[in-house]
Coordinates of N, CA and C in Angstrom, one line a residue:
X1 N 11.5 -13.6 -17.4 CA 10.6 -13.5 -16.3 C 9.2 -13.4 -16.9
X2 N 7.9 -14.3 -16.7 CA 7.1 -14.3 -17.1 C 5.9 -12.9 -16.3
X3 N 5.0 -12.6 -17.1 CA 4.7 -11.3 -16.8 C 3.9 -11.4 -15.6
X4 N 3.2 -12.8 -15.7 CA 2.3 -12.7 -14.5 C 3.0 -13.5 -13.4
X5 N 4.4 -13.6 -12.9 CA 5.1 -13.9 -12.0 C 5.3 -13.2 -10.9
X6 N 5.0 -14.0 -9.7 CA 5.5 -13.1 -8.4 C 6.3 -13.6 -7.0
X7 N 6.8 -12.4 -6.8 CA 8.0 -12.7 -6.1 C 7.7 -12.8 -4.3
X8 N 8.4 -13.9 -3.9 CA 7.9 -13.6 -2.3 C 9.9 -14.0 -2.1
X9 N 10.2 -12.8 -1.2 CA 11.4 -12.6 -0.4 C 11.7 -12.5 0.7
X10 N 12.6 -13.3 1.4 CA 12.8 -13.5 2.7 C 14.5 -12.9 3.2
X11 N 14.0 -12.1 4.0 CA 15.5 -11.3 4.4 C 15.4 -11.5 5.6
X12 N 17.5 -11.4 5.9 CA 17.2 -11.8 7.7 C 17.1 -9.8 8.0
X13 N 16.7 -9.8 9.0 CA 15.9 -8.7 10.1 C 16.9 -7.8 10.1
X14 N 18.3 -8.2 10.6 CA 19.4 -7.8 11.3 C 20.6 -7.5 10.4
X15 N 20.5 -8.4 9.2 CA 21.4 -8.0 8.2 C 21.3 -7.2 6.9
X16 N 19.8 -7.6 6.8 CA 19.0 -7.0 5.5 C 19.1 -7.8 4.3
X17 N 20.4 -8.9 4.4 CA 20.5 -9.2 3.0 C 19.4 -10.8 3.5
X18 N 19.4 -10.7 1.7 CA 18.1 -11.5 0.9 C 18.7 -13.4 1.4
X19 N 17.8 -14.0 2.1 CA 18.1 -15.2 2.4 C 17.6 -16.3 1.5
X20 N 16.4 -16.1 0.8 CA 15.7 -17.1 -0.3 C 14.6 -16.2 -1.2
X21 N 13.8 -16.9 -1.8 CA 13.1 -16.7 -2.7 C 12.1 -17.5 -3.1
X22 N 10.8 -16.9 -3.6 CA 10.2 -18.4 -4.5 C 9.5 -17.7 -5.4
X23 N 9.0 -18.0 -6.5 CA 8.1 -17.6 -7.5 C 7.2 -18.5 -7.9
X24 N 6.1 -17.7 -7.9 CA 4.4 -17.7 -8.2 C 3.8 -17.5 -9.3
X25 N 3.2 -18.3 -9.3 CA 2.3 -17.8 -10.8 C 1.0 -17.1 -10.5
X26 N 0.6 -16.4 -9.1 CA -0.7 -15.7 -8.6 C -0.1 -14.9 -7.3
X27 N -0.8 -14.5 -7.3 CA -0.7 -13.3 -5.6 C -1.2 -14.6 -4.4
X28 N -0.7 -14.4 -3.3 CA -1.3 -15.0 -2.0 C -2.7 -14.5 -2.2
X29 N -3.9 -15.1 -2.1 CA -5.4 -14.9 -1.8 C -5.6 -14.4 -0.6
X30 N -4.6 -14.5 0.8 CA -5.1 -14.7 1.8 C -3.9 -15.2 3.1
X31 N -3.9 -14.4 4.5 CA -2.8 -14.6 4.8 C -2.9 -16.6 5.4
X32 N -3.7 -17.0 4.8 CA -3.4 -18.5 5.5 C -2.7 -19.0 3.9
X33 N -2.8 -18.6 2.6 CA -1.8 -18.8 1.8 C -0.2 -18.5 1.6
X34 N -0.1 -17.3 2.6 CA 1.1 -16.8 2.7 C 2.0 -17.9 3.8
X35 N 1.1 -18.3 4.9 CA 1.5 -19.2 5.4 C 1.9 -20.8 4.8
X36 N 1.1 -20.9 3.6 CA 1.7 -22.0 2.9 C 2.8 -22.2 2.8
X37 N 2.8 -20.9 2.1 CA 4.3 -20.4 1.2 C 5.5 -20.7 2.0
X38 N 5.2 -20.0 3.2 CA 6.4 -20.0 4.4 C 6.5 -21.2 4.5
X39 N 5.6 -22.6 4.6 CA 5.5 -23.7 5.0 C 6.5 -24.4 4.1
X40 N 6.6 -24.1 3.2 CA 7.4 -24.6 1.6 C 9.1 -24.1 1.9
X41 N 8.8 -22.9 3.3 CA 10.8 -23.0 3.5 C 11.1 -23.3 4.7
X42 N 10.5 -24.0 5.5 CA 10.9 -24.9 6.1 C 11.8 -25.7 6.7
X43 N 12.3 -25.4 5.7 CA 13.9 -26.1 5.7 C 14.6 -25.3 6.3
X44 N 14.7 -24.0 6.3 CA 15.2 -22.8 6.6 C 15.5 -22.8 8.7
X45 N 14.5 -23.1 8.9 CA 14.3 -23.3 10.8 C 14.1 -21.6 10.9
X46 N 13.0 -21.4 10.5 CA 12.6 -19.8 10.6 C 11.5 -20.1 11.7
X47 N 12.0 -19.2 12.7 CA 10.6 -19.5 14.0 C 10.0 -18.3 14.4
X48 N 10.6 -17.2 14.2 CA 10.2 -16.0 14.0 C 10.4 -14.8 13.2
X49 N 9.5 -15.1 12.2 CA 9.5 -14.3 10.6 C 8.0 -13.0 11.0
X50 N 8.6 -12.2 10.3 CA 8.2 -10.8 10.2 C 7.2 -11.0 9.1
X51 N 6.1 -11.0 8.4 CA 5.2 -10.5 7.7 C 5.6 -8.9 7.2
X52 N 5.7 -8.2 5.7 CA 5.6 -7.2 5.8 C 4.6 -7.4 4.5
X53 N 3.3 -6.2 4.9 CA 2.5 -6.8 3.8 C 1.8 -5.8 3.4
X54 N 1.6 -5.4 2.1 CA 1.2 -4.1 1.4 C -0.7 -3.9 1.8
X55 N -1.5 -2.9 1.6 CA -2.8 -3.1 1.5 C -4.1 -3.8 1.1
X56 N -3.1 -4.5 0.3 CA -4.5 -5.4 -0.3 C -4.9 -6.4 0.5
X57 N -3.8 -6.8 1.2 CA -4.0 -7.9 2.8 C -4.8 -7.5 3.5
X58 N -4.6 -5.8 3.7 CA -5.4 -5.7 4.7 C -7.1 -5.7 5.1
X59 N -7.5 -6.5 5.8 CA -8.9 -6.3 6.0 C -9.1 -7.1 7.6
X60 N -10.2 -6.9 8.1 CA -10.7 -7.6 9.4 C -10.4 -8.4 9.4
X61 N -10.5 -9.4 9.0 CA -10.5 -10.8 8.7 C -8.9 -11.2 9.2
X62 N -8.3 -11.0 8.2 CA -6.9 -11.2 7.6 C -6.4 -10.5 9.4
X63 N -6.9 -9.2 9.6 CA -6.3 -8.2 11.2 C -6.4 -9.2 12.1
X64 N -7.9 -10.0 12.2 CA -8.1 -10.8 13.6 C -7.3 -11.9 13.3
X65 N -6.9 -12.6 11.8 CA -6.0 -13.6 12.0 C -4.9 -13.8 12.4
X66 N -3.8 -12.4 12.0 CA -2.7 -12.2 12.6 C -2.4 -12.3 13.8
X67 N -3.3 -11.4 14.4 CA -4.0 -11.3 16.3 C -4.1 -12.8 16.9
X68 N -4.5 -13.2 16.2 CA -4.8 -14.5 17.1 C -4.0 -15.1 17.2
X69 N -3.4 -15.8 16.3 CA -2.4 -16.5 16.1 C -1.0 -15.6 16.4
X70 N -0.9 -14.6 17.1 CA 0.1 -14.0 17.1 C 1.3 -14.1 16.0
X71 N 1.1 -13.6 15.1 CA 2.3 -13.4 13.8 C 2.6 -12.6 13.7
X72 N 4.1 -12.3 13.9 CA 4.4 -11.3 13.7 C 4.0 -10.2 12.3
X73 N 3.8 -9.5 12.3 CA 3.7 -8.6 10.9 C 4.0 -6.6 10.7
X74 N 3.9 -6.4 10.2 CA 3.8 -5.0 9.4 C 3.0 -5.0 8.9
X75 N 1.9 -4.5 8.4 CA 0.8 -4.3 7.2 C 0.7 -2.8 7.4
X76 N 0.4 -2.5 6.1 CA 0.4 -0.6 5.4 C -1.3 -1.1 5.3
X77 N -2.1 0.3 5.7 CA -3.3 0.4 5.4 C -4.2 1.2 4.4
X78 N -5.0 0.7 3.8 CA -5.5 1.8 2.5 C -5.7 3.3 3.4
X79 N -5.7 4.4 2.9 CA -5.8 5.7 3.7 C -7.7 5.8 3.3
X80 N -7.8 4.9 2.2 CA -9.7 4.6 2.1 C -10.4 3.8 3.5
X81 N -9.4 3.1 4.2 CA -10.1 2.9 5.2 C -10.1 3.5 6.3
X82 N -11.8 3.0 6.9 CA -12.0 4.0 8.5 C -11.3 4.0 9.4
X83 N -10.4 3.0 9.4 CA -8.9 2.5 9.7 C -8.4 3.8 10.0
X84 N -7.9 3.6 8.5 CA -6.9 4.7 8.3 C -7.0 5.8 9.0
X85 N -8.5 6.6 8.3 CA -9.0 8.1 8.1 C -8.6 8.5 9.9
X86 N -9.6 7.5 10.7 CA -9.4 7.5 12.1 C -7.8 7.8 12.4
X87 N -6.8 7.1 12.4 CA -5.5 7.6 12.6 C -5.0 8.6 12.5
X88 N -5.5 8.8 10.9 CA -4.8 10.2 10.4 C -5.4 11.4 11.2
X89 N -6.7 11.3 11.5 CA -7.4 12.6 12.3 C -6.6 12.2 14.1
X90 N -6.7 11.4 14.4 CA -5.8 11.4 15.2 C -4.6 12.5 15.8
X91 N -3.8 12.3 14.6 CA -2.6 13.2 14.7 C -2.4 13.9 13.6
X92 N -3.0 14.5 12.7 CA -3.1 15.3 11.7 C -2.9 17.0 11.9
X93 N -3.4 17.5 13.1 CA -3.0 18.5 13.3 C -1.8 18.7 14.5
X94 N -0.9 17.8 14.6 CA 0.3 17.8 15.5 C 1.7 16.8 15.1
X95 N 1.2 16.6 13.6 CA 2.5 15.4 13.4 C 3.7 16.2 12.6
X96 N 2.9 17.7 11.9 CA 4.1 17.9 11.4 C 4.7 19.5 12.5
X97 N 5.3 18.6 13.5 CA 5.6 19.6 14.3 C 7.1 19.2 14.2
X98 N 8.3 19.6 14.6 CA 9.6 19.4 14.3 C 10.0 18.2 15.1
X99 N 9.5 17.9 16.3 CA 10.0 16.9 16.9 C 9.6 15.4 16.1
X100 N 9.1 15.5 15.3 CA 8.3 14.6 14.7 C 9.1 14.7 13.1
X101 N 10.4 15.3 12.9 CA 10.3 15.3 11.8 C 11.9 14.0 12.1
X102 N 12.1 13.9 10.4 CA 13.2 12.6 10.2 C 13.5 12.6 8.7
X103 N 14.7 11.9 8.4 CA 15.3 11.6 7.3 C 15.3 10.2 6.8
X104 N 14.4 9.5 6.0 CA 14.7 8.6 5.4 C 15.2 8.2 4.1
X105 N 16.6 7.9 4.4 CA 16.9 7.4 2.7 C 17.0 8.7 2.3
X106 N 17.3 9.5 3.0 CA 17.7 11.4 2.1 C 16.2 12.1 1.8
X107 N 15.0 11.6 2.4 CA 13.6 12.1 2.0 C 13.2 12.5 3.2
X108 N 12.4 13.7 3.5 CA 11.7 14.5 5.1 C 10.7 13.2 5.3
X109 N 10.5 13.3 6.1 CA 9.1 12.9 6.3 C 8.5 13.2 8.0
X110 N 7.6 13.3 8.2 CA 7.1 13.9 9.6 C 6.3 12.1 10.5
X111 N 6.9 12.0 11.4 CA 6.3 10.7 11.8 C 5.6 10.3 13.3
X112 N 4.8 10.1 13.4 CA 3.9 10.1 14.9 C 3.4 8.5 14.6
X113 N 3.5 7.9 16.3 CA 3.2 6.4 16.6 C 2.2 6.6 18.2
X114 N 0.8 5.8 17.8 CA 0.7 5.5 19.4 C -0.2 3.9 19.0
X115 N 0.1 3.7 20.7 CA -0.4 2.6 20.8 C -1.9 1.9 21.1
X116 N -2.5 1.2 20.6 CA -3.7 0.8 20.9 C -3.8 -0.8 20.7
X117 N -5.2 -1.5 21.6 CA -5.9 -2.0 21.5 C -6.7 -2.7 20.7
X118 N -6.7 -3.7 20.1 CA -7.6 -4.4 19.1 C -8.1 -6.0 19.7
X119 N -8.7 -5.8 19.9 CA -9.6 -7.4 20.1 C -8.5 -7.9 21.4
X120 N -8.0 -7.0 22.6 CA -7.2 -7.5 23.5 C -6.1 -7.3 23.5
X121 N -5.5 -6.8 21.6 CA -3.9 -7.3 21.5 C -3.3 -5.9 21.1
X122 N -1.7 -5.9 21.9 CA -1.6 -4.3 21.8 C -1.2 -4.3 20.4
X123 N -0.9 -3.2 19.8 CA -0.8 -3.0 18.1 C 0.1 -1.7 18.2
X124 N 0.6 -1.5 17.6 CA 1.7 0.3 17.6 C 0.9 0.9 16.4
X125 N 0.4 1.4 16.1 CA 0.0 2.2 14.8 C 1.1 3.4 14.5
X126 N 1.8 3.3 13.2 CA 2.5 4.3 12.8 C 2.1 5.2 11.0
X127 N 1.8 6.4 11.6 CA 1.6 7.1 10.6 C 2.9 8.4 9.9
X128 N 3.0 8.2 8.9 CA 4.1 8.8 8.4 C 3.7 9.6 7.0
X129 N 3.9 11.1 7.2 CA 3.5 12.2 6.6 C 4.6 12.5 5.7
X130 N 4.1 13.1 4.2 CA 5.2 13.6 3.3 C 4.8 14.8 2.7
X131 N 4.7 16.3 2.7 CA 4.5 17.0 2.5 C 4.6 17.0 0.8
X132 N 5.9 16.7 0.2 CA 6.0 16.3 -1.1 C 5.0 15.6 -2.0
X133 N 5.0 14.3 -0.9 CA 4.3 13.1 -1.4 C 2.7 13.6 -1.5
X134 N 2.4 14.2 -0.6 CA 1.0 15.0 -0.3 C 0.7 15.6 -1.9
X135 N 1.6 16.5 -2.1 CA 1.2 17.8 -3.6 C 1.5 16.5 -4.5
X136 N 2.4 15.2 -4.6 CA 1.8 14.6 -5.8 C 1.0 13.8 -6.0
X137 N 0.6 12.9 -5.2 CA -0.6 12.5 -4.9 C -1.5 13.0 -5.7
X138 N -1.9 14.4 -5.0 CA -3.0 15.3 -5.1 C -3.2 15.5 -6.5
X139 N -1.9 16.0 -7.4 CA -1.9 16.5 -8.3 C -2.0 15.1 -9.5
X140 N -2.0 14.1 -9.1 CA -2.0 12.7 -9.7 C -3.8 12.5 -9.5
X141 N -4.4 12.9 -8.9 CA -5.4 12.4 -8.1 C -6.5 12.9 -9.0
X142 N -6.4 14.7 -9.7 CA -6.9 15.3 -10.3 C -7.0 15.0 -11.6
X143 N -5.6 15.0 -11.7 CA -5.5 14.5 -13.3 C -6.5 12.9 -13.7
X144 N -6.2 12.5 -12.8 CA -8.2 11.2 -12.7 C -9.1 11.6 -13.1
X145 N -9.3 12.5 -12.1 CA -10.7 12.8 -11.9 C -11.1 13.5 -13.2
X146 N -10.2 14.4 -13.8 CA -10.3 15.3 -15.3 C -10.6 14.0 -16.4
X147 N -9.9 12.8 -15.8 CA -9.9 11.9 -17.2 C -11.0 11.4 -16.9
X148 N -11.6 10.9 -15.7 CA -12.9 10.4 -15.4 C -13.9 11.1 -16.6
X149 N -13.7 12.1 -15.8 CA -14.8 13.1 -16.0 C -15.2 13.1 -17.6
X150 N -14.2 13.0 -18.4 CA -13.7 12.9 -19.8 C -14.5 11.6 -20.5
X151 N -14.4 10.5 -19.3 CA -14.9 9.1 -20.3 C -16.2 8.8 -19.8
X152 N -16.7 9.9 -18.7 CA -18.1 9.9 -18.2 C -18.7 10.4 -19.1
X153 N -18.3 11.7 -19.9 CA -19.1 12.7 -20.6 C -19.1 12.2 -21.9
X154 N -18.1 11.1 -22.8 CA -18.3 10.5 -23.4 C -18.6 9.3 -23.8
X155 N -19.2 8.8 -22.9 CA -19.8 7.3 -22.4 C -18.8 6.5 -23.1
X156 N -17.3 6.5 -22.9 CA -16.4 6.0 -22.9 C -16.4 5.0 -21.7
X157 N -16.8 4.0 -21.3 CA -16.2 3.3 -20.2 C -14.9 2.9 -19.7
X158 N -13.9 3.2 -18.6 CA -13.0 1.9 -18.4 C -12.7 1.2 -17.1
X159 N -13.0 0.1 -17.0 CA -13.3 -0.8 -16.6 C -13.0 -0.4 -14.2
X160 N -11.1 -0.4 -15.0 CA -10.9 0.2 -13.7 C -10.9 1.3 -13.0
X161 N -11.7 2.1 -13.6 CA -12.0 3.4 -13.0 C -13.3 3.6 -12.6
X162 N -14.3 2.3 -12.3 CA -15.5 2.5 -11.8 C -16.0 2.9 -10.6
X163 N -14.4 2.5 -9.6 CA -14.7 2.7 -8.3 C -15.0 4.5 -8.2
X164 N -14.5 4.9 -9.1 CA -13.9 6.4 -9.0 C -15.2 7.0 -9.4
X165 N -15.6 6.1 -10.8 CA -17.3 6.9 -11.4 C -18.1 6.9 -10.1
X166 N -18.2 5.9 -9.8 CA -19.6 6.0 -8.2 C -18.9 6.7 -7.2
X167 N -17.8 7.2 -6.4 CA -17.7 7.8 -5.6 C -17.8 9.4 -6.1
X168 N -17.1 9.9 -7.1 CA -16.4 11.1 -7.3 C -17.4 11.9 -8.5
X169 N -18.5 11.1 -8.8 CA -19.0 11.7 -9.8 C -20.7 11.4 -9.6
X170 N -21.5 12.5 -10.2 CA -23.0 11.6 -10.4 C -23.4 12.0 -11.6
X171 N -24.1 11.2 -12.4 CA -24.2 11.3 -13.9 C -25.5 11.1 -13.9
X172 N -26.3 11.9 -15.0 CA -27.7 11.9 -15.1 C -28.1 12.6 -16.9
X173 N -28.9 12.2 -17.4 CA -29.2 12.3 -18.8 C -30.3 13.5 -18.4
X174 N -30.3 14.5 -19.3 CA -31.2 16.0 -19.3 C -31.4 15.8 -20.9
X175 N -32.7 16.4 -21.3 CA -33.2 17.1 -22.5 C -32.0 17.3 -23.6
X176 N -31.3 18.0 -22.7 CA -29.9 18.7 -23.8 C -28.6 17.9 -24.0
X177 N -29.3 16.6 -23.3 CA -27.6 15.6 -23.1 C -26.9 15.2 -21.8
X178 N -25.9 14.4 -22.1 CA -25.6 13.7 -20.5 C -24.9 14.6 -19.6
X179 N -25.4 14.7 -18.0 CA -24.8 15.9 -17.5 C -24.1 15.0 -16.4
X180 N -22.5 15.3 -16.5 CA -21.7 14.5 -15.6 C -21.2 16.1 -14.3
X181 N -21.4 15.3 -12.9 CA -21.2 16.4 -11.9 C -20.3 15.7 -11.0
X182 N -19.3 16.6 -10.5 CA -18.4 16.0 -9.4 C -19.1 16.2 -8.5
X183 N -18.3 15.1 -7.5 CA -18.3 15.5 -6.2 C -17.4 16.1 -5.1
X184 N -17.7 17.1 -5.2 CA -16.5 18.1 -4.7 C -16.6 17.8 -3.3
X185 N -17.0 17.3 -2.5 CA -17.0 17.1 -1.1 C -16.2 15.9 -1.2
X186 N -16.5 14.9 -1.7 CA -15.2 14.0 -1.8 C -14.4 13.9 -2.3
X187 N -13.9 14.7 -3.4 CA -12.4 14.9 -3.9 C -11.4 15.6 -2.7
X188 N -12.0 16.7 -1.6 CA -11.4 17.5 -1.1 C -11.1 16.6 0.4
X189 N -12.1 15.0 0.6 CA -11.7 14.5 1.3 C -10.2 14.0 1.3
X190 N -10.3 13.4 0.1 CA -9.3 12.4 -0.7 C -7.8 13.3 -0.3
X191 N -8.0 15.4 -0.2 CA -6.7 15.8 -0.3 C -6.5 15.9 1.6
X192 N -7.3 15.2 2.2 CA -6.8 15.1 3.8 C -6.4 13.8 3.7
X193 N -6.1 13.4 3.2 CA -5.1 11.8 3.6 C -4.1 11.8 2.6
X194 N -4.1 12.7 1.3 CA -2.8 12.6 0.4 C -1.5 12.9 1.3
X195 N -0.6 11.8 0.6 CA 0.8 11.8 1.6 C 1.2 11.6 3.0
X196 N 0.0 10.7 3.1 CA 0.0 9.8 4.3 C 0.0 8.4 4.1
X197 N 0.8 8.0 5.3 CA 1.0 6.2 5.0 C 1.0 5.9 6.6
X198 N -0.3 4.4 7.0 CA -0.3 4.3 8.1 C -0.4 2.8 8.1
X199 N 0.5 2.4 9.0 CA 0.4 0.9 9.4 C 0.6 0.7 10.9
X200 N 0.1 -1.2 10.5 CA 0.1 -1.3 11.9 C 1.1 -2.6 11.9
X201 N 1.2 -2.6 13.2 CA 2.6 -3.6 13.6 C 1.6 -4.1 14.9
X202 N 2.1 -5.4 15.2 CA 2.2 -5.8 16.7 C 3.1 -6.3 17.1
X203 N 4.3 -6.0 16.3 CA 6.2 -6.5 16.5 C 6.7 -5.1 16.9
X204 N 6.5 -4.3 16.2 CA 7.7 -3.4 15.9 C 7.2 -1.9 16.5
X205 N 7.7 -1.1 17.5 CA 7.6 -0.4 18.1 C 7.8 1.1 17.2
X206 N 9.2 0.9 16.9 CA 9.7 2.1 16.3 C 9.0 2.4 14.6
X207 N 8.8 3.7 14.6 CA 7.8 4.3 13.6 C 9.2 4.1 12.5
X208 N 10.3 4.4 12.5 CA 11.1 4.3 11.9 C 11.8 2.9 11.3
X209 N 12.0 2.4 12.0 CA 11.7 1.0 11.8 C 11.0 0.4 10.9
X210 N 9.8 0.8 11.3 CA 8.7 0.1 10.6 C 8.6 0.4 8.9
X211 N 8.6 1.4 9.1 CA 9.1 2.1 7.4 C 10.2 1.7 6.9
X212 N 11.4 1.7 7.4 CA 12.5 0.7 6.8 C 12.2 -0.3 5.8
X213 N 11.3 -1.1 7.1 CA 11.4 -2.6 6.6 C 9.8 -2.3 5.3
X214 N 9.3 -1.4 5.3 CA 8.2 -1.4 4.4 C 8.8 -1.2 2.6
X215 N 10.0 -0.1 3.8 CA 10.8 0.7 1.7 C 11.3 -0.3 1.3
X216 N 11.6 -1.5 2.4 CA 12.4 -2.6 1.6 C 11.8 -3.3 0.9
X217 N 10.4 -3.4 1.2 CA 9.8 -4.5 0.6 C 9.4 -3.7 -0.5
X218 N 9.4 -2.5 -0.1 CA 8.7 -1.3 -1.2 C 9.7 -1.5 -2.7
X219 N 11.4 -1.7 -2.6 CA 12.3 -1.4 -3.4 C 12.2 -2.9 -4.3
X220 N 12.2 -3.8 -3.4 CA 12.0 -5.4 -4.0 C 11.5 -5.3 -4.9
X221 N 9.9 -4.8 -4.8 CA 8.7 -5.1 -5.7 C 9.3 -4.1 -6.7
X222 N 9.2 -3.1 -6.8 CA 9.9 -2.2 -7.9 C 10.8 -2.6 -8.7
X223 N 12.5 -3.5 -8.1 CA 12.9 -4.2 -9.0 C 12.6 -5.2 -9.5
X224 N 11.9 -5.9 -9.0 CA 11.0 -7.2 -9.8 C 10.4 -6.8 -10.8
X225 N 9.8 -5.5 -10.6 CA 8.6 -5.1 -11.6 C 9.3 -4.5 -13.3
X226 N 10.6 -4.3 -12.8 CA 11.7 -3.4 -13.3 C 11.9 -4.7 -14.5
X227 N 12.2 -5.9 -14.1 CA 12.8 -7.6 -14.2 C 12.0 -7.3 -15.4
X228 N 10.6 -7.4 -14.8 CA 9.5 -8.0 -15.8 C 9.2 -7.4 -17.0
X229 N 9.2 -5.6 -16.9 CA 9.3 -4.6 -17.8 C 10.3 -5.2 -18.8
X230 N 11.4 -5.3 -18.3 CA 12.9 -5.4 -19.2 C 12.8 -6.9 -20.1
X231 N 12.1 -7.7 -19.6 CA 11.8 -8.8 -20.0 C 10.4 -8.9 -21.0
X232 N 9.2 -7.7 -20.6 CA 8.6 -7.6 -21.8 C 9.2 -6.5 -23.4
X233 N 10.4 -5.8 -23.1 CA 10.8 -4.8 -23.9 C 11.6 -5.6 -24.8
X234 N 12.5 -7.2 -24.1 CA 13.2 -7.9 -25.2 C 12.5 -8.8 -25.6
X235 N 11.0 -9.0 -25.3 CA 10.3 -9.4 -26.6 C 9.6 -8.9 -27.5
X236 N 9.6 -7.6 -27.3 CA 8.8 -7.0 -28.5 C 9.9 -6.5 -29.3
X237 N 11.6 -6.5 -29.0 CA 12.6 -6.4 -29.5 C 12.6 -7.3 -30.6
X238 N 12.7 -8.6 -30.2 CA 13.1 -10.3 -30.9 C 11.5 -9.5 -31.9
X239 N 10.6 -9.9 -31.3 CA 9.2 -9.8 -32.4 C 9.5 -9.0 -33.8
X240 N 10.2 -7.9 -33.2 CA 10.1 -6.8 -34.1 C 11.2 -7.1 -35.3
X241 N 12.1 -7.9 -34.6 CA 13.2 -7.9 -35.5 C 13.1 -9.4 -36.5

């Protein structure tokens, strides 16, 4: 499996198991490329296919095109978006109440769904809370910020952690040397959305459901990623030997 390969998987709804496959040499750009893709199985007589689609899809753009064109989908939303934040305050101080709690896959999780409006078209928004997931997050979150902080004070640059220099830090050169300062109002934002996950559907009603079909796509990618790892470990095997 080549390293920069990617996987697009098609399962039926109702049975779960895996109906085809295709591999990529790039990510979809864009959901009218995902539509390609779909266009390439064809063959299949698929007339209503589910979209389940991680963050990086998500944007206005990509939201009004689904909408319009009525396509089915799932999309998970960054918890960085106004999107999100909006949801999560929403129900933040009433989701981890018992009636709202559930078991998935042997994991708690606290789950609240309501319905809204977008450009005319109804949408279910579902947010799903992890108390666990929350403390690691958090504690993953820090450990950043400590390393940030680390390649700020040593004008060590790395590349992908710039988003983090401009939000989470402000840096300024003094008489005595470079003085790197957090931003503690934004780090403590960051721990009101840890261990929260919110998407939106305009298929799928059930909060539970919805997550289902997300962990599936969640477990896919994982062992794909798993493929590719194992497939760069027996080349540095062969090299080495």
């Amino acid at each position: 499996v080549n390293p920069t390969t990617y996987l697009t998987m098609v399962y039926s709804v109702k049975s779960n198991i895996p109906i085809t496959y295709g591999l990529y040499s790039r990510m979809p750009v864009n959901i009218t490329d995902i539509r390609r893709r779909e266009h390439e199985k064809s063959w299949l007589d698929i007339n209503k296919t589910l979209e389940v689609l991680d963050t990086d899809y998500f944007s206005e753009d990509n939201l009004n095109d689904l909408l319009s064109t009525n396509h089915r989908f799932i999309m998970r939303v960054s918890p960085e978006t106004k999107f999100a934040r909006d949801a999560i305050d929403r129900v933040k101080d009433k989701i981890m109440d018992l009636k709202n709690y559930m078991m998935v896959e042997n994991e708690p999780f606290f789950v609240m769904s309501f319905m809204n409006h977008i450009n005319g078209k109804r949408c279910f928004i579902h947010i799903i809370f992890s108390s666990s997931d929350a403390e690691r997050e958090f504690s993953l979150f820090l450990g950043l910020i400590e390393e940030c902080h680390k390649e700020l004070k040593t004008n060590v640059y790395v590349a992908e952690h710039e988003d983090f220099y401009n939000k989470y830090f402000t840096v300024r050169n003094a008489s005595y040397g470079r003085v790197v300062e957090e931003n503690g109002e934004a780090i403590m934002t960051y721990n009101t959305v840890a261990g929260f996950i919110v998407m939106i559907s305009n298929t799928v009603k059930n909060p539970e459901n919805a997550f289902r079909y997300y962990l599936q796509r969640d477990r896919v990618q994982r062992n794909f990623e798993n493929l590719r790892n194992e497939a760069d470990r027996t080349k540095l095997k062969l090299y080495a030997e």
